[in-house]
Amino acid sequence: MGAIHLLVEIYLKTNKPRAAISFLENRKRIIINSLNLSLKLAQLYIDDNKLLSAEQLIDLIKSKHGDVPIITMLKAGIEKQRNRLDSALSILKSKDFGKKPPIAYLLLRGEIELLSGDVEQAQKTANIILNQFPDETDGLNFRVALDIRKNKHSEALKRVNTILAREPGNTMARFNRALILKSQNELDLAISELKSLINEKPQHTPSLLLLARSEAQRSNHSDALSWINRIFVYN
């Protein structure tokens, strides 16, 4: 199993999630014996919007390993992808994760709250994350997303710069910086940041979409169309 773990991590670190999916799918009879690898494949399915495959795999995981807590988060993630946000939150609340839930649970809950428009509750969740996991980059990135939603762009940019000072290659922070620059009408800087990010991660759909919108805002419609077409190629 060690070799499988290693190769999957290499695929993911080199931004080849679909190669990881294909590799794991071809070894499903083996990896189902590993809870970690099975859960990883289920999450990859969700991220790739292969929700029926995710549900079928989750059933196999339950039959093999029992109803482990992370299955609750996977089910909520499926509902989030289907835009059934109330259902996703209800699923999360159905499982007691104790006084200190894992950060993955809190991040998912906060993201769903933010998507639902419940900014006040998302702020409470963000505060819990920062209190319990003050050094976690994902928690800081979520706070940035919240600041952007509240139009607190200067605060968001300070947090982004803090993240990038210690993790210069952090994809979410770089995307958020481009998003802030675009909101401040710094289109040249935003486009430069997005092109640099896409050069390293050509399948990063949020960056492709934001770049297309930025080019359209500059009336560069042919360039915008080119970037949109890239999205369809990868998806």
Coordinates of N, CA and C in Angstrom, one line a residue:
M1 N 0.8 -1.2 0.0 CA 0.0 0.0 0.0 C 0.9 1.3 0.0
G2 N 2.1 1.2 0.5 CA 2.9 2.3 0.7 C 3.2 3.0 -0.7
A3 N 3.5 2.1 -1.7 CA 3.8 2.6 -3.0 C 2.5 3.3 -3.6
I4 N 1.4 2.8 -3.4 CA 0.1 3.4 -3.9 C -0.1 4.8 -3.2
H5 N 0.1 4.8 -1.9 CA 0.0 6.1 -1.2 C 0.9 7.1 -1.8
L6 N 2.2 6.7 -2.0 CA 3.2 7.7 -2.5 C 2.9 8.2 -3.9
L7 N 2.5 7.3 -4.8 CA 2.2 7.7 -6.2 C 0.9 8.6 -6.2
V8 N -0.1 8.3 -5.4 CA -1.2 9.2 -5.3 C -0.8 10.6 -4.9
E9 N 0.0 10.7 -3.8 CA 0.4 12.0 -3.3 C 1.2 12.7 -4.4
I10 N 2.0 12.0 -5.2 CA 2.8 12.7 -6.3 C 1.8 13.3 -7.3
Y11 N 0.8 12.5 -7.7 CA -0.2 12.9 -8.6 C -0.9 14.2 -8.1
L12 N -1.2 14.2 -6.9 CA -2.0 15.4 -6.3 C -1.1 16.6 -6.2
K13 N 0.2 16.4 -5.8 CA 1.1 17.5 -5.6 C 1.5 18.1 -7.0
T14 N 1.4 17.3 -8.0 CA 1.7 17.8 -9.4 C 0.4 18.2 -10.1
N15 N -0.7 18.4 -9.4 CA -2.0 18.8 -9.9 C -2.5 17.9 -11.0
K16 N -2.5 16.6 -10.7 CA -3.1 15.6 -11.6 C -4.1 14.8 -10.9
P17 N -5.2 15.4 -10.4 CA -6.2 14.7 -9.7 C -6.9 13.6 -10.5
R18 N -7.1 13.8 -11.8 CA -7.8 12.8 -12.5 C -6.9 11.6 -12.8
A19 N -5.6 11.8 -12.9 CA -4.7 10.7 -13.0 C -4.7 9.9 -11.7
A20 N -4.8 10.6 -10.5 CA -5.0 9.9 -9.3 C -6.2 9.1 -9.2
I21 N -7.3 9.6 -9.7 CA -8.6 8.9 -9.7 C -8.5 7.6 -10.6
S22 N -8.0 7.8 -11.8 CA -7.8 6.6 -12.7 C -6.9 5.6 -12.0
F23 N -5.9 6.0 -11.4 CA -4.9 5.0 -10.8 C -5.6 4.3 -9.7
L24 N -6.4 5.0 -8.8 CA -7.1 4.3 -7.7 C -8.2 3.5 -8.2
E25 N -8.9 3.9 -9.2 CA -10.1 3.1 -9.7 C -9.6 1.8 -10.2
N26 N -8.4 1.8 -10.9 CA -7.9 0.5 -11.4 C -7.5 -0.5 -10.3
R27 N -7.4 0.0 -9.1 CA -7.0 -0.8 -8.0 C -8.0 -0.8 -6.9
K28 N -9.2 -0.6 -7.2 CA -10.3 -0.5 -6.2 C -10.4 -1.7 -5.3
R29 N -10.2 -2.9 -5.9 CA -10.3 -4.1 -5.1 C -9.3 -4.1 -4.0
I30 N -8.1 -3.5 -4.3 CA -7.1 -3.4 -3.3 C -7.3 -2.3 -2.3
I31 N -7.6 -1.1 -2.9 CA -7.6 0.1 -2.0 C -8.8 0.1 -1.0
I32 N -9.8 -0.7 -1.3 CA -11.0 -0.7 -0.4 C -10.6 -1.3 0.9
N33 N -9.5 -2.0 1.0 CA -9.0 -2.5 2.3 C -8.3 -1.4 3.1
S34 N -8.0 -0.3 2.4 CA -7.3 0.8 3.1 C -8.4 1.9 3.3
L35 N -8.7 2.2 4.5 CA -9.7 3.2 4.8 C -9.2 4.6 4.3
N36 N -7.9 4.9 4.5 CA -7.4 6.2 4.0 C -7.5 6.4 2.5
L37 N -7.1 5.3 1.8 CA -7.1 5.4 0.3 C -8.5 5.5 -0.2
S38 N -9.4 4.7 0.4 CA -10.8 4.7 0.0 C -11.4 6.1 0.2
L39 N -11.2 6.7 1.3 CA -11.7 8.0 1.6 C -11.1 9.0 0.7
K40 N -9.9 8.9 0.4 CA -9.2 9.8 -0.6 C -9.9 9.8 -1.9
L41 N -10.2 8.5 -2.4 CA -10.8 8.4 -3.7 C -12.2 9.0 -3.7
A42 N -12.9 8.8 -2.6 CA -14.3 9.3 -2.4 C -14.2 10.8 -2.5
Q43 N -13.3 11.4 -1.8 CA -13.2 12.9 -1.9 C -12.8 13.4 -3.3
L44 N -11.9 12.7 -3.9 CA -11.5 13.0 -5.3 C -12.7 13.0 -6.2
Y45 N -13.6 11.9 -6.0 CA -14.8 11.9 -6.8 C -15.7 13.1 -6.6
I46 N -15.8 13.5 -5.3 CA -16.7 14.7 -5.0 C -16.1 15.9 -5.7
D47 N -14.8 16.1 -5.5 CA -14.1 17.3 -6.1 C -14.3 17.3 -7.6
D48 N -14.4 16.1 -8.2 CA -14.5 16.1 -9.7 C -16.0 16.0 -10.1
N49 N -16.9 16.1 -9.1 CA -18.3 16.1 -9.4 C -18.8 14.8 -9.9
K50 N -18.1 13.7 -9.5 CA -18.6 12.3 -9.8 C -19.3 11.8 -8.6
L51 N -20.5 12.4 -8.4 CA -21.2 12.2 -7.2 C -21.8 10.8 -7.0
L52 N -22.3 10.2 -8.1 CA -22.9 8.9 -8.0 C -21.7 7.9 -7.7
S53 N -20.6 8.1 -8.3 CA -19.4 7.2 -8.0 C -19.0 7.4 -6.5
A54 N -19.1 8.6 -6.0 CA -18.7 8.8 -4.6 C -19.7 8.1 -3.7
E55 N -21.0 8.2 -4.0 CA -22.0 7.6 -3.1 C -21.8 6.1 -3.1
Q56 N -21.6 5.5 -4.3 CA -21.4 4.0 -4.4 C -20.2 3.6 -3.6
L57 N -19.1 4.4 -3.6 CA -17.9 4.1 -2.9 C -18.1 4.2 -1.4
I58 N -18.8 5.2 -1.0 CA -19.1 5.4 0.4 C -19.9 4.2 1.0
D59 N -20.8 3.7 0.2 CA -21.5 2.5 0.7 C -20.6 1.3 0.9
L60 N -19.6 1.2 0.0 CA -18.6 0.1 0.1 C -17.7 0.3 1.3
I61 N -17.3 1.6 1.6 CA -16.5 1.9 2.7 C -17.3 1.6 4.0
K62 N -18.5 1.9 4.1 CA -19.3 1.6 5.3 C -19.4 0.1 5.5
S63 N -19.6 -0.6 4.5 CA -19.7 -2.1 4.6 C -18.4 -2.7 5.1
K64 N -17.3 -2.1 4.7 CA -16.0 -2.6 5.0 C -15.4 -2.1 6.3
H65 N -15.7 -0.8 6.6 CA -15.0 -0.2 7.7 C -16.0 0.4 8.8
G66 N -17.3 0.3 8.5 CA -18.2 0.9 9.4 C -18.5 2.3 9.1
D67 N -19.4 2.9 9.9 CA -19.8 4.3 9.7 C -18.9 5.3 10.4
V68 N -17.7 5.4 9.8 CA -16.7 6.3 10.4 C -17.1 7.7 10.3
P69 N -16.7 8.6 11.2 CA -17.2 10.0 11.2 C -17.0 10.8 9.9
I70 N -15.9 10.5 9.2 CA -15.6 11.3 8.0 C -16.6 11.1 6.9
I71 N -17.3 9.9 7.0 CA -18.3 9.7 6.0 C -19.4 10.7 6.1
T72 N -19.7 11.2 7.3 CA -20.7 12.3 7.4 C -20.2 13.5 6.6
M73 N -19.0 13.8 6.7 CA -18.5 15.0 5.9 C -18.5 14.8 4.4
L74 N -18.2 13.5 4.0 CA -18.3 13.2 2.6 C -19.7 13.4 2.1
K75 N -20.7 12.9 2.9 CA -22.1 13.0 2.4 C -22.5 14.4 2.4
A76 N -22.1 15.2 3.4 CA -22.4 16.7 3.3 C -21.7 17.3 2.1
G77 N -20.5 16.9 1.8 CA -19.8 17.4 0.6 C -20.6 17.2 -0.7
I78 N -21.2 16.0 -0.8 CA -22.0 15.6 -1.9 C -23.2 16.5 -2.0
E79 N -23.9 16.8 -0.9 CA -25.0 17.6 -0.9 C -24.6 19.1 -1.3
K80 N -23.5 19.5 -0.8 CA -23.0 20.8 -1.2 C -22.8 21.0 -2.7
Q81 N -22.2 19.9 -3.3 CA -21.9 20.0 -4.7 C -23.3 20.0 -5.5
R82 N -24.3 19.4 -4.9 CA -25.6 19.5 -5.5 C -26.4 20.7 -5.2
N83 N -25.8 21.6 -4.5 CA -26.4 22.9 -4.0 C -27.5 22.7 -3.1
R84 N -27.5 21.6 -2.4 CA -28.6 21.3 -1.4 C -28.0 21.7 0.0
L85 N -27.8 23.0 0.2 CA -27.1 23.5 1.3 C -27.7 23.2 2.7
D86 N -29.0 23.3 2.7 CA -29.7 23.0 4.0 C -29.5 21.5 4.4
S87 N -29.6 20.7 3.4 CA -29.4 19.3 3.6 C -28.0 19.0 4.0
A88 N -27.0 19.7 3.4 CA -25.6 19.5 3.8 C -25.4 19.9 5.2
L89 N -25.9 21.0 5.7 CA -25.7 21.4 7.1 C -26.4 20.4 8.0
S90 N -27.6 20.0 7.6 CA -28.3 19.0 8.5 C -27.5 17.7 8.7
I91 N -26.9 17.3 7.6 CA -26.1 16.1 7.7 C -24.9 16.3 8.7
L92 N -24.2 17.4 8.5 CA -23.1 17.7 9.4 C -23.5 17.8 10.9
K93 N -24.7 18.4 11.1 CA -25.2 18.5 12.5 C -25.7 17.2 13.1
S94 N -25.9 16.2 12.2 CA -26.4 14.9 12.7 C -25.3 14.1 13.5
K95 N -24.0 14.5 13.3 CA -23.0 13.7 13.9 C -22.3 14.6 15.0
D96 N -22.1 14.1 16.2 CA -21.4 14.8 17.2 C -19.9 14.6 17.1
F97 N -19.2 15.7 16.8 CA -17.7 15.6 16.7 C -17.0 16.1 18.0
G98 N -17.8 16.3 19.1 CA -17.2 16.6 20.3 C -16.9 18.1 20.5
K99 N -16.2 18.5 21.5 CA -15.9 19.9 21.8 C -14.9 20.5 20.9
K100 N -14.0 19.7 20.3 CA -13.1 20.2 19.3 C -13.1 19.4 18.0
P101 N -14.1 19.8 17.1 CA -14.2 19.0 15.9 C -12.9 19.2 15.0
P102 N -12.7 18.3 14.1 CA -11.5 18.4 13.2 C -11.7 19.7 12.3
I103 N -10.6 20.3 11.9 CA -10.7 21.5 11.1 C -11.4 21.2 9.8
A104 N -11.3 20.1 9.2 CA -12.0 19.8 8.0 C -13.5 19.9 8.1
Y105 N -14.0 19.5 9.3 CA -15.4 19.6 9.5 C -15.8 21.1 9.6
L106 N -15.0 21.9 10.4 CA -15.3 23.3 10.6 C -15.2 24.1 9.3
L107 N -14.2 23.7 8.5 CA -14.1 24.4 7.2 C -15.2 24.1 6.3
L108 N -15.7 22.9 6.2 CA -16.8 22.5 5.4 C -18.1 23.2 5.9
R109 N -18.3 23.2 7.2 CA -19.5 23.9 7.7 C -19.4 25.4 7.4
G110 N -18.3 26.0 7.6 CA -18.2 27.4 7.3 C -18.4 27.7 5.9
E111 N -17.9 26.9 5.0 CA -18.1 27.1 3.5 C -19.5 27.1 3.2
I112 N -20.2 26.1 3.7 CA -21.6 25.9 3.4 C -22.4 27.1 4.0
E113 N -22.1 27.5 5.2 CA -22.8 28.7 5.8 C -22.6 29.9 4.9
L114 N -21.4 30.1 4.4 CA -21.1 31.2 3.6 C -21.8 31.1 2.2
L115 N -21.9 30.0 1.6 CA -22.6 29.8 0.4 C -24.1 30.0 0.6
S116 N -24.6 29.7 1.8 CA -26.0 29.9 2.2 C -26.4 31.3 2.4
G117 N -25.3 32.2 2.5 CA -25.6 33.6 2.8 C -25.7 33.9 4.3
D118 N -25.4 32.9 5.1 CA -25.4 33.2 6.6 C -24.0 33.6 7.0
V119 N -23.7 34.9 6.7 CA -22.4 35.4 7.0 C -22.1 35.5 8.5
E120 N -23.2 35.8 9.3 CA -23.0 35.9 10.7 C -22.5 34.5 11.3
Q121 N -23.2 33.5 10.9 CA -22.8 32.1 11.4 C -21.5 31.7 10.9
A122 N -21.2 32.0 9.6 CA -19.9 31.7 9.0 C -18.8 32.4 9.8
Q123 N -19.1 33.7 10.3 CA -18.1 34.4 11.1 C -17.8 33.7 12.4
K124 N -18.9 33.2 13.0 CA -18.7 32.4 14.3 C -17.9 31.2 14.0
T125 N -18.1 30.5 12.9 CA -17.3 29.3 12.6 C -15.9 29.7 12.4
A126 N -15.6 30.8 11.6 CA -14.3 31.3 11.4 C -13.5 31.6 12.7
N127 N -14.3 32.2 13.6 CA -13.6 32.5 14.9 C -13.2 31.2 15.7
I128 N -14.1 30.2 15.6 CA -13.8 28.9 16.2 C -12.5 28.3 15.6
I129 N -12.4 28.4 14.3 CA -11.3 27.8 13.6 C -10.0 28.6 14.0
L130 N -10.0 29.9 14.0 CA -8.8 30.7 14.3 C -8.4 30.5 15.8
N131 N -9.4 30.3 16.7 CA -9.1 30.1 18.1 C -8.5 28.7 18.3
Q132 N -9.0 27.7 17.6 CA -8.6 26.3 17.9 C -7.4 25.9 17.0
F133 N -7.3 26.5 15.8 CA -6.3 26.1 14.8 C -5.6 27.4 14.3
P134 N -5.0 28.2 15.1 CA -4.5 29.5 14.7 C -3.4 29.5 13.7
D135 N -2.7 28.4 13.5 CA -1.6 28.4 12.6 C -2.0 27.6 11.3
E136 N -3.2 27.2 11.2 CA -3.6 26.4 10.0 C -3.9 27.3 8.8
T137 N -3.2 27.1 7.7 CA -3.3 28.0 6.5 C -4.7 27.9 6.0
D138 N -5.3 26.7 6.0 CA -6.7 26.6 5.4 C -7.7 27.5 6.2
G139 N -7.4 27.6 7.5 CA -8.3 28.4 8.3 C -8.1 29.9 8.0
L140 N -6.9 30.3 7.8 CA -6.7 31.7 7.4 C -7.3 32.0 6.0
N141 N -7.2 31.0 5.1 CA -7.8 31.2 3.8 C -9.3 31.3 3.9
F142 N -9.9 30.6 4.8 CA -11.3 30.7 4.9 C -11.7 32.1 5.5
R143 N -10.9 32.6 6.4 CA -11.1 34.0 6.9 C -11.0 35.0 5.8
V144 N -10.0 34.8 4.9 CA -9.9 35.7 3.8 C -11.1 35.7 2.9
A145 N -11.7 34.5 2.6 CA -12.9 34.4 1.9 C -14.0 35.1 2.5
L146 N -14.1 35.0 3.8 CA -15.1 35.7 4.6 C -14.9 37.2 4.5
D147 N -13.7 37.7 4.6 CA -13.4 39.1 4.5 C -13.8 39.7 3.1
I148 N -13.5 38.9 2.1 CA -13.9 39.3 0.7 C -15.4 39.4 0.6
R149 N -16.1 38.4 1.2 CA -17.6 38.4 1.1 C -18.1 39.7 1.8
K150 N -17.4 40.1 2.8 CA -17.9 41.3 3.6 C -17.3 42.6 3.1
N151 N -16.6 42.5 1.9 CA -16.0 43.7 1.2 C -14.9 44.3 2.1
K152 N -14.3 43.5 2.9 CA -13.1 44.0 3.7 C -11.8 43.7 3.0
H153 N -11.6 44.3 1.9 CA -10.5 43.9 1.0 C -9.2 44.2 1.5
S154 N -9.0 45.3 2.2 CA -7.7 45.6 2.8 C -7.3 44.6 3.9
E155 N -8.3 44.2 4.7 CA -8.0 43.2 5.7 C -7.7 41.8 5.1
A156 N -8.5 41.5 4.0 CA -8.3 40.3 3.3 C -6.9 40.2 2.7
L157 N -6.4 41.3 2.1 CA -5.1 41.3 1.5 C -4.0 41.2 2.5
K158 N -4.2 41.8 3.7 CA -3.1 41.6 4.7 C -3.0 40.1 5.1
R159 N -4.2 39.4 5.2 CA -4.1 38.0 5.6 C -3.5 37.2 4.5
V160 N -3.8 37.5 3.2 CA -3.3 36.8 2.1 C -1.7 37.0 2.1
N161 N -1.3 38.2 2.3 CA 0.2 38.4 2.3 C 0.9 37.6 3.4
T162 N 0.2 37.5 4.6 CA 0.7 36.7 5.7 C 0.9 35.3 5.3
I163 N -0.1 34.7 4.6 CA -0.1 33.3 4.1 C 1.0 33.1 3.1
L164 N 1.1 34.1 2.2 CA 2.1 33.9 1.1 C 3.5 34.1 1.6
A165 N 3.7 34.9 2.7 CA 5.0 35.1 3.2 C 5.6 33.8 3.7
R166 N 4.7 32.9 4.2 CA 5.3 31.6 4.7 C 5.0 30.4 3.7
E167 N 4.0 30.6 2.8 CA 3.7 29.6 1.7 C 3.6 30.3 0.4
P168 N 4.6 30.7 -0.3 CA 4.5 31.5 -1.5 C 3.7 30.8 -2.6
G169 N 3.6 29.5 -2.6 CA 2.9 28.8 -3.6 C 1.5 28.4 -3.3
N170 N 1.0 28.9 -2.2 CA -0.4 28.5 -1.8 C -1.4 28.9 -2.8
T171 N -2.1 27.9 -3.4 CA -3.0 28.2 -4.5 C -4.1 29.0 -4.1
M172 N -4.8 28.7 -3.0 CA -6.0 29.5 -2.6 C -5.6 30.9 -2.3
A173 N -4.5 31.1 -1.6 CA -4.1 32.5 -1.3 C -3.8 33.3 -2.5
R174 N -3.1 32.7 -3.5 CA -2.8 33.4 -4.8 C -4.1 33.7 -5.5
F175 N -5.0 32.8 -5.5 CA -6.3 33.0 -6.2 C -7.0 34.2 -5.5
N176 N -7.0 34.1 -4.2 CA -7.7 35.2 -3.4 C -7.1 36.6 -3.7
R177 N -5.8 36.6 -3.8 CA -5.1 37.9 -4.1 C -5.5 38.4 -5.4
A178 N -5.6 37.5 -6.4 CA -6.1 37.9 -7.7 C -7.6 38.4 -7.6
L179 N -8.4 37.7 -6.9 CA -9.8 38.1 -6.7 C -9.9 39.5 -6.1
I180 N -9.1 39.8 -5.1 CA -9.0 41.1 -4.4 C -8.6 42.2 -5.4
L181 N -7.5 41.9 -6.1 CA -7.0 42.9 -7.1 C -8.1 43.2 -8.1
K182 N -8.8 42.2 -8.6 CA -9.9 42.4 -9.6 C -10.9 43.3 -9.0
S183 N -11.3 43.1 -7.7 CA -12.3 43.8 -7.0 C -11.9 45.3 -6.9
Q184 N -10.6 45.5 -6.8 CA -10.0 46.9 -6.7 C -9.8 47.5 -8.1
N185 N -10.2 46.8 -9.1 CA -10.0 47.2 -10.5 C -8.6 47.3 -10.9
E186 N -7.7 46.5 -10.3 CA -6.3 46.4 -10.7 C -6.2 45.2 -11.6
L187 N -6.8 45.3 -12.8 CA -7.0 44.2 -13.7 C -5.7 43.7 -14.2
D188 N -4.7 44.5 -14.5 CA -3.4 44.1 -15.1 C -2.7 43.2 -14.0
L189 N -2.8 43.6 -12.8 CA -2.1 42.8 -11.7 C -2.9 41.5 -11.5
A190 N -4.2 41.6 -11.5 CA -5.0 40.4 -11.3 C -4.8 39.3 -12.4
I191 N -4.7 39.8 -13.6 CA -4.5 38.9 -14.8 C -3.1 38.3 -14.7
S192 N -2.1 39.1 -14.4 CA -0.8 38.6 -14.3 C -0.7 37.5 -13.2
E193 N -1.3 37.7 -12.1 CA -1.3 36.7 -11.0 C -2.0 35.4 -11.5
L194 N -3.2 35.6 -12.1 CA -3.9 34.4 -12.6 C -3.2 33.6 -13.7
K195 N -2.5 34.3 -14.6 CA -1.8 33.6 -15.6 C -0.6 32.8 -15.0
S196 N 0.0 33.4 -14.0 CA 1.1 32.7 -13.3 C 0.6 31.5 -12.6
L197 N -0.5 31.6 -12.0 CA -1.1 30.5 -11.3 C -1.5 29.4 -12.3
I198 N -2.2 29.8 -13.4 CA -2.6 28.8 -14.4 C -1.4 28.1 -15.1
N199 N -0.4 28.8 -15.2 CA 0.8 28.2 -15.8 C 1.3 27.1 -15.0
E200 N 1.2 27.2 -13.7 CA 1.6 26.1 -12.8 C 0.5 25.1 -12.6
K201 N -0.8 25.5 -12.6 CA -1.9 24.6 -12.3 C -2.9 24.8 -13.5
P202 N -2.7 24.3 -14.6 CA -3.5 24.6 -15.8 C -5.0 24.1 -15.7
Q203 N -5.3 23.3 -14.8 CA -6.7 22.8 -14.6 C -7.4 23.5 -13.5
H204 N -6.8 24.6 -12.9 CA -7.5 25.2 -11.8 C -8.7 26.1 -12.3
T205 N -9.8 25.4 -12.3 CA -11.0 26.0 -12.9 C -11.4 27.4 -12.4
P206 N -11.4 27.6 -11.0 CA -11.7 29.0 -10.5 C -10.8 30.1 -11.1
S207 N -9.5 29.8 -11.3 CA -8.6 30.8 -11.9 C -8.9 31.0 -13.4
L208 N -9.2 29.9 -14.1 CA -9.6 30.1 -15.5 C -10.8 30.9 -15.7
L209 N -11.8 30.7 -14.8 CA -13.1 31.4 -14.9 C -12.8 32.9 -14.5
L210 N -12.1 33.2 -13.5 CA -11.8 34.5 -13.0 C -11.0 35.3 -14.1
L211 N -10.1 34.6 -14.7 CA -9.3 35.2 -15.8 C -10.2 35.5 -17.0
A212 N -11.1 34.7 -17.3 CA -12.0 34.9 -18.4 C -12.8 36.2 -18.1
R213 N -13.3 36.3 -16.9 CA -14.1 37.4 -16.5 C -13.3 38.7 -16.5
S214 N -12.1 38.6 -16.1 CA -11.2 39.8 -16.1 C -10.9 40.3 -17.5
E215 N -10.6 39.3 -18.4 CA -10.4 39.7 -19.8 C -11.7 40.3 -20.4
A216 N -12.8 39.8 -20.1 CA -14.1 40.3 -20.6 C -14.3 41.7 -20.1
Q217 N -13.9 41.9 -18.8 CA -14.1 43.3 -18.2 C -13.2 44.3 -19.0
R218 N -12.1 43.8 -19.6 CA -11.2 44.7 -20.4 C -11.6 44.7 -21.8
S219 N -12.8 44.1 -22.1 CA -13.3 44.0 -23.5 C -12.4 43.1 -24.4
N220 N -11.6 42.3 -23.8 CA -10.8 41.4 -24.6 C -11.6 40.1 -24.8
H221 N -12.6 40.1 -25.6 CA -13.6 39.0 -25.6 C -13.0 37.8 -26.2
S222 N -12.1 37.9 -27.2 CA -11.5 36.7 -27.8 C -10.6 36.0 -26.8
D223 N -9.9 36.7 -26.0 CA -9.1 36.1 -24.9 C -10.0 35.5 -23.9
A224 N -11.1 36.1 -23.5 CA -12.0 35.6 -22.5 C -12.6 34.3 -23.0
L225 N -12.9 34.2 -24.3 CA -13.5 33.0 -24.9 C -12.5 31.9 -24.9
S226 N -11.2 32.2 -25.1 CA -10.2 31.2 -25.1 C -10.0 30.6 -23.8
W227 N -10.1 31.4 -22.7 CA -9.9 30.9 -21.4 C -11.1 30.0 -21.0
I228 N -12.3 30.5 -21.4 CA -13.5 29.7 -21.1 C -13.5 28.3 -21.8
N229 N -13.0 28.3 -23.0 CA -12.9 27.0 -23.7 C -11.9 26.1 -23.0
R230 N -10.9 26.6 -22.4 CA -10.0 25.8 -21.6 C -10.7 25.1 -20.5
I231 N -11.7 25.7 -19.9 CA -12.5 25.1 -18.8 C -13.2 23.9 -19.4
F232 N -13.8 24.0 -20.5 CA -14.5 22.9 -21.1 C -13.6 21.7 -21.5
V233 N -12.4 22.1 -21.9 CA -11.4 21.0 -22.3 C -11.1 20.2 -21.0
Y234 N -10.9 20.8 -19.9 CA -10.5 20.1 -18.7 C -11.7 19.5 -17.9
N235 N -12.9 20.0 -18.2 CA -14.1 19.4 -17.5 C -15.0 18.7 -18.4

